[in-house]
CSV table of C-alpha atoms and ligand atoms in Angstrom, one decimal:
chain,number,residue,atom,x,y,z
A,1,MET,CA,0.0,0.0,0.0
A,2,ILE,CA,1.5,3.3,-1.1
A,3,ASN,CA,0.2,6.8,-0.8
A,4,LEU,CA,2.3,9.5,-2.4
A,5,VAL,CA,2.2,13.3,-2.4
A,6,ILE,CA,3.6,14.9,-5.6
A,7,PHE,CA,4.7,18.3,-4.7
A,8,GLY,CA,6.2,21.4,-6.3
A,9,PRO,CA,5.4,24.9,-7.6
A,10,PRO,CA,3.0,25.6,-10.4
A,11,GLY,CA,4.4,24.2,-13.7
A,12,ALA,CA,6.9,21.9,-11.9
A,13,GLY,CA,5.4,18.9,-13.7
A,14,LYS,CA,3.2,17.4,-11.0
A,15,GLY,CA,0.3,16.5,-13.3
A,16,THR,CA,2.6,15.2,-16.0
A,17,GLN,CA,4.5,12.9,-13.6
A,18,ALA,CA,1.4,11.9,-11.6
A,19,THR,CA,-0.2,10.5,-14.7
A,20,ASN,CA,2.9,8.3,-15.4
A,21,LEU,CA,3.3,7.2,-11.8
A,22,ALA,CA,-0.4,6.4,-11.3
A,23,LYS,CA,-0.3,4.2,-14.3
A,24,ALA,CA,3.0,2.5,-13.3
A,25,TYR,CA,1.8,1.7,-9.7
A,26,GLN,CA,-2.0,1.5,-10.2
A,27,LEU,CA,-2.6,4.4,-7.9
A,28,ILE,CA,-5.7,6.7,-7.9
A,29,HIS,CA,-4.5,10.1,-9.1
A,30,LEU,CA,-6.2,12.9,-7.1
A,31,SER,CA,-5.5,16.4,-8.4
A,32,THR,CA,-7.4,19.0,-6.4
A,33,GLY,CA,-6.8,21.4,-9.3
A,34,GLU,CA,-8.5,19.0,-11.8
A,35,ILE,CA,-11.3,18.3,-9.4
A,36,LEU,CA,-11.9,22.0,-8.9
A,37,ARG,CA,-11.9,22.7,-12.6
A,38,ASP,CA,-14.5,19.9,-13.1
A,39,GLU,CA,-16.6,21.5,-10.4
A,40,ILE,CA,-16.4,24.9,-12.2
A,41,ALA,CA,-17.3,23.3,-15.5
A,42,GLU,CA,-20.3,21.6,-14.0
A,43,GLY,CA,-21.4,24.9,-12.3
A,44,THR,CA,-21.6,23.3,-8.8
A,45,GLU,CA,-21.7,25.4,-5.6
A,46,THR,CA,-18.1,24.5,-4.9
A,47,GLY,CA,-17.2,25.5,-8.5
A,48,LEU,CA,-18.8,28.9,-8.1
A,49,ILE,CA,-16.8,29.6,-4.9
A,50,ALA,CA,-13.6,28.3,-6.5
A,51,LYS,CA,-13.7,30.0,-9.8
A,52,GLU,CA,-12.9,33.6,-8.9
A,53,ILE,CA,-10.2,32.4,-6.4
A,54,ILE,CA,-8.5,30.2,-9.0
A,55,ASP,CA,-8.7,33.0,-11.6
A,56,ARG,CA,-6.6,35.2,-9.3
A,57,GLY,CA,-4.1,32.5,-8.5
A,58,GLU,CA,-5.0,32.3,-4.8
A,59,LEU,CA,-5.8,29.2,-2.7
A,60,VAL,CA,-9.3,27.9,-2.3
A,61,PRO,CA,-10.3,27.6,1.4
A,62,ASP,CA,-8.9,24.6,3.2
A,63,ASP,CA,-12.2,23.2,4.4
A,64,LEU,CA,-13.5,23.0,0.8
A,65,VAL,CA,-10.5,21.1,-0.6
A,66,ILE,CA,-10.3,18.8,2.4
A,67,GLU,CA,-13.9,17.9,1.8
A,68,LEU,CA,-13.2,17.1,-1.8
A,69,ILE,CA,-10.4,14.7,-0.8
A,70,ARG,CA,-12.5,13.1,2.0
A,71,HIS,CA,-15.2,12.4,-0.6
A,72,GLN,CA,-12.6,10.8,-2.9
A,73,LEU,CA,-11.2,8.6,-0.1
A,74,ASP,CA,-14.7,7.5,0.9
A,75,ASN,CA,-15.5,6.6,-2.7
A,76,ASN,CA,-12.4,4.5,-3.2
A,77,PRO,CA,-12.2,2.1,-0.2
A,78,LEU,CA,-10.5,-0.6,-2.2
A,79,ALA,CA,-7.8,1.6,-3.8
A,80,LYS,CA,-4.3,0.2,-3.9
A,81,GLY,CA,-3.0,3.6,-3.1
A,82,PHE,CA,-3.4,7.3,-3.8
A,83,LEU,CA,-1.3,9.9,-5.6
A,84,PHE,CA,-2.1,13.3,-4.3
A,85,ASP,CA,-1.3,16.1,-6.8
A,86,GLY,CA,-1.6,19.7,-5.7
A,87,PHE,CA,-2.7,18.6,-2.2
A,88,PRO,CA,-1.9,19.4,0.5
A,89,ARG,CA,-0.9,23.0,0.0
A,90,THR,CA,-1.2,24.4,3.5
A,91,LEU,CA,-0.3,23.1,7.0
A,92,PRO,CA,-4.0,22.5,7.9
A,93,GLN,CA,-4.4,20.5,4.7
A,94,ALA,CA,-1.4,18.4,5.5
A,95,GLU,CA,-2.7,17.7,9.0
A,96,ALA,CA,-6.1,16.9,7.7
A,97,LEU,CA,-4.6,14.5,5.2
A,98,ASP,CA,-2.7,12.7,7.9
A,99,ASN,CA,-5.9,12.4,10.0
A,100,LEU,CA,-8.0,11.2,7.1
A,101,LEU,CA,-5.5,8.5,6.1
A,102,VAL,CA,-5.3,7.3,9.7
A,103,HIS,CA,-9.0,6.8,9.6
A,104,TYR,CA,-8.4,4.4,6.6
A,105,GLY,CA,-5.4,2.7,8.2
A,106,ARG,CA,-3.1,4.4,5.7
A,107,SER,CA,-0.4,7.0,5.9
A,108,VAL,CA,1.7,9.2,3.5
A,109,SER,CA,4.6,7.1,2.3
A,110,ALA,CA,6.6,9.9,0.8
A,111,MET,CA,6.4,13.5,-0.4
A,112,LEU,CA,8.0,13.8,-3.8
A,113,SER,CA,9.1,17.4,-4.4
A,114,LEU,CA,9.9,18.5,-7.9
A,115,GLU,CA,12.4,21.3,-7.9
A,116,VAL,CA,12.3,23.7,-10.9
A,117,GLU,CA,13.5,27.3,-10.9
A,118,LYS,CA,11.2,30.2,-11.4
A,119,GLU,CA,12.3,31.2,-14.9
A,120,GLN,CA,11.6,27.7,-16.2
A,121,LEU,CA,8.2,27.6,-14.4
A,122,LEU,CA,7.2,30.9,-16.1
A,123,ALA,CA,8.3,29.7,-19.5
A,124,ARG,CA,6.4,26.4,-19.2
A,125,LEU,CA,3.2,28.0,-18.0
A,126,ILE,CA,3.2,31.0,-20.4
A,127,ASN,CA,3.7,28.5,-23.2
A,128,ARG,CA,0.9,26.2,-22.0
A,129,GLY,CA,-1.3,29.3,-21.7
A,130,ASN,CA,-1.4,29.5,-25.5
A,131,SER,CA,-3.4,26.3,-25.6
A,132,SER,CA,-4.6,25.1,-22.2
A,133,GLY,CA,-7.7,27.2,-21.9
A,134,ARG,CA,-6.8,27.4,-18.2
A,135,SER,CA,-7.9,30.8,-16.9
A,136,ASP,CA,-5.0,30.9,-14.4
A,137,ASP,CA,-2.4,30.4,-17.3
A,138,ALA,CA,-3.8,33.3,-19.3
A,139,ASN,CA,-1.7,36.1,-17.9
A,140,ARG,CA,1.8,36.5,-16.5
A,141,SER,CA,0.9,38.3,-13.3
A,142,VAL,CA,-1.6,35.6,-12.3
A,143,ILE,CA,1.1,32.9,-13.0
A,144,GLU,CA,3.6,35.0,-10.9
A,145,ASN,CA,1.1,35.2,-8.1
A,146,ARG,CA,0.6,31.4,-8.1
A,147,ILE,CA,4.3,31.0,-7.7
A,148,GLU,CA,4.4,33.6,-4.9
A,149,VAL,CA,1.5,31.9,-3.1
A,150,TYR,CA,3.4,28.6,-3.4
A,151,ASN,CA,6.5,30.1,-1.9
A,152,GLN,CA,4.6,31.7,1.0
A,153,LYS,CA,2.0,29.1,1.9
A,154,THR,CA,2.9,25.8,0.4
A,155,ALA,CA,6.7,25.6,0.4
A,156,PRO,CA,6.7,25.5,4.3
A,157,LEU,CA,5.3,21.9,4.0
A,158,ILE,CA,8.7,20.8,3.0
A,159,SER,CA,9.7,21.2,6.6
A,160,TYR,CA,6.5,19.4,7.8
A,161,TYR,CA,7.4,16.3,5.8
A,162,SER,CA,11.1,16.6,6.3
A,163,LYS,CA,10.7,16.3,10.1
A,164,VAL,CA,9.1,12.9,9.7
A,165,GLY,CA,11.6,11.7,7.1
A,166,LYS,CA,9.2,11.7,4.2
A,167,TYR,CA,10.6,14.6,2.1
A,168,GLU,CA,12.2,13.5,-1.2
A,169,ARG,CA,13.8,16.1,-3.4
A,170,ILE,CA,13.8,15.5,-7.2
A,171,ASN,CA,15.5,17.6,-9.9
A,172,GLY,CA,12.5,18.6,-12.1
A,173,ILE,CA,14.6,19.6,-15.0
A,174,GLY,CA,15.1,17.2,-17.9
A,175,THR,CA,12.9,15.2,-20.2
A,176,VAL,CA,9.6,13.9,-18.8
A,177,GLN,CA,11.0,10.3,-19.0
A,178,GLU,CA,14.2,11.2,-17.1
A,179,ILE,CA,12.1,12.7,-14.3
A,180,THR,CA,9.8,9.7,-14.2
A,181,ASP,CA,12.8,7.5,-13.9
A,182,ARG,CA,14.2,9.6,-11.0
A,183,LEU,CA,10.8,9.4,-9.2
A,184,LYS,CA,10.5,5.6,-9.8
A,185,ALA,CA,14.0,5.1,-8.3
A,186,ILE,CA,12.9,6.8,-5.1
A,187,ILE,CA,9.5,4.9,-5.0
A,188,GLU,CA,11.2,1.5,-5.6
A,189,ARG,CA,13.2,1.9,-2.3
A,190,LEU,CA,10.1,2.8,-0.2
A,191,PRO,CA,8.6,0.0,2.0
A,192,LEU,CA,5.7,-0.6,-0.5
A,193,ASN,CA,4.1,-3.6,1.1
A,194,LYS,CA,3.7,-2.3,4.6
A,195,ARG,CA,2.4,0.8,6.2
A,196,SER,CA,5.0,3.5,6.5
A,197,HIS,CA,4.8,5.8,9.5
B,1,AP5,P1,-3.3,23.1,-9.8
B,1,AP5,O1,-4.2,22.6,-10.9
B,1,AP5,O2,-2.8,22.1,-8.8
B,1,AP5,O3,-2.2,23.9,-10.6
B,1,AP5,P2,-0.7,24.3,-10.1
B,1,AP5,O4,-0.2,23.8,-8.9
B,1,AP5,O5,-0.7,25.8,-10.3
B,1,AP5,O6,0.2,23.5,-11.1
B,1,AP5,P3,0.0,23.2,-12.6
B,1,AP5,O7,-1.1,22.1,-12.8
B,1,AP5,O8,-0.1,24.4,-13.5
B,1,AP5,O9,1.4,22.5,-12.9
B,1,AP5,P4,1.9,21.1,-12.7
B,1,AP5,O10,3.0,21.1,-11.6
B,1,AP5,O11,0.8,20.1,-12.5
B,1,AP5,O12,2.7,20.8,-14.0
B,1,AP5,P5,2.2,20.2,-15.4
B,1,AP5,O13,2.5,18.7,-15.3
B,1,AP5,O14,0.9,20.6,-15.7
B,1,AP5,O15,-4.1,24.2,-9.0
B,1,AP5,C1,-4.8,25.3,-9.7
B,1,AP5,C2,-5.5,26.2,-8.7
B,1,AP5,O16,-6.5,25.4,-8.0
B,1,AP5,C3,-4.6,26.7,-7.6
B,1,AP5,O17,-3.9,27.9,-8.0
B,1,AP5,C4,-5.6,27.0,-6.5
B,1,AP5,O18,-6.4,28.2,-6.8
B,1,AP5,C5,-6.6,25.8,-6.7
B,1,AP5,N1,-6.2,24.7,-5.9
B,1,AP5,C6,-5.8,23.5,-6.3
B,1,AP5,N2,-5.5,22.7,-5.3
B,1,AP5,C7,-5.7,23.4,-4.2
B,1,AP5,C8,-5.5,23.1,-2.8
B,1,AP5,N3,-5.0,21.9,-2.4
B,1,AP5,N4,-5.8,24.1,-1.9
B,1,AP5,C9,-6.2,25.3,-2.3
B,1,AP5,N5,-6.4,25.6,-3.6
B,1,AP5,C10,-6.1,24.7,-4.5
B,1,AP5,O19,3.3,20.8,-16.4
B,1,AP5,C11,3.3,22.2,-16.6
B,1,AP5,C12,3.7,22.5,-18.1
B,1,AP5,O20,5.0,22.1,-18.2
B,1,AP5,C13,2.9,21.6,-19.1
B,1,AP5,O21,2.7,22.4,-20.3
B,1,AP5,C14,3.8,20.4,-19.3
B,1,AP5,O22,3.6,19.9,-20.6
B,1,AP5,C15,5.2,21.1,-19.2
B,1,AP5,N6,6.2,20.1,-18.7
B,1,AP5,C16,6.0,19.1,-17.8
B,1,AP5,N7,7.1,18.5,-17.6
B,1,AP5,C17,8.1,19.1,-18.3
B,1,AP5,C18,9.5,18.8,-18.5
B,1,AP5,N8,10.1,17.9,-17.9
B,1,AP5,N9,10.1,19.7,-19.4
B,1,AP5,C19,9.5,20.7,-20.0
B,1,AP5,N10,8.1,20.9,-19.9
B,1,AP5,C20,7.4,20.1,-19.1
B,2,MG,MG1,-1.3,20.2,-12.3
């Protein structure tokens, strides 16, 4: 049983790598960003709250995203494991995830942190903005704000996971395959078949 957090700033490659890893290890890929964009597309109450916040590049309230994750865990009791992408993003979210997983007899096995410098993040997201249709990729100041919000509110989680020996740092520059291989090398040496605490 393995539960991974894929971590890093906007544009670090979390979604790209999560797709590859979920397939390789039969994990359920939970991207809070994707779930929120689906809620917006469906015009749900959550989507209505989230839209304006996402458009500014700010963070959606903790209780709302925690509820989305709780719902996904409830709906997948037989999952081999989960791959959390873009969650947690704040200390209360990290604590909530730990508590939720305890409830299911699970725990975070590792936090895989993709490291990419700001200029490269900006280049990737500005480029993606030409075709993604994502409102938060559409202008440079929103992209810069997302990176700033990451630095202020999300990067401190590195110390949260570091303290319990679960922080794994990965160079996020290279081809997609090279980075997948780096991630797999780390995952292969985790204690996959027992609960890690
Ligand atoms: P979210 O959807 O999580 O977006 P993000 O963190 O800003 O990151 P991205 O999805 O843009 O980047 P990524 O790291 O997944 O990289 P990707 O693989 O796409 O969140 C969006 C918003 O939702 C937040 O701002 C917030 O408002 C809200 N939200 C979500 N979760 C929340 C939470 N937990 N709490 C509160 N609010 C929340 O790659 C990026 C680009 O680079 C792509 O074009 C890709 O093709 C390219 N690329 C990937 N790998 C490489 C490579 N190796 N070399 C070159 N290019 C590459
Ligand atoms: Mg993503």
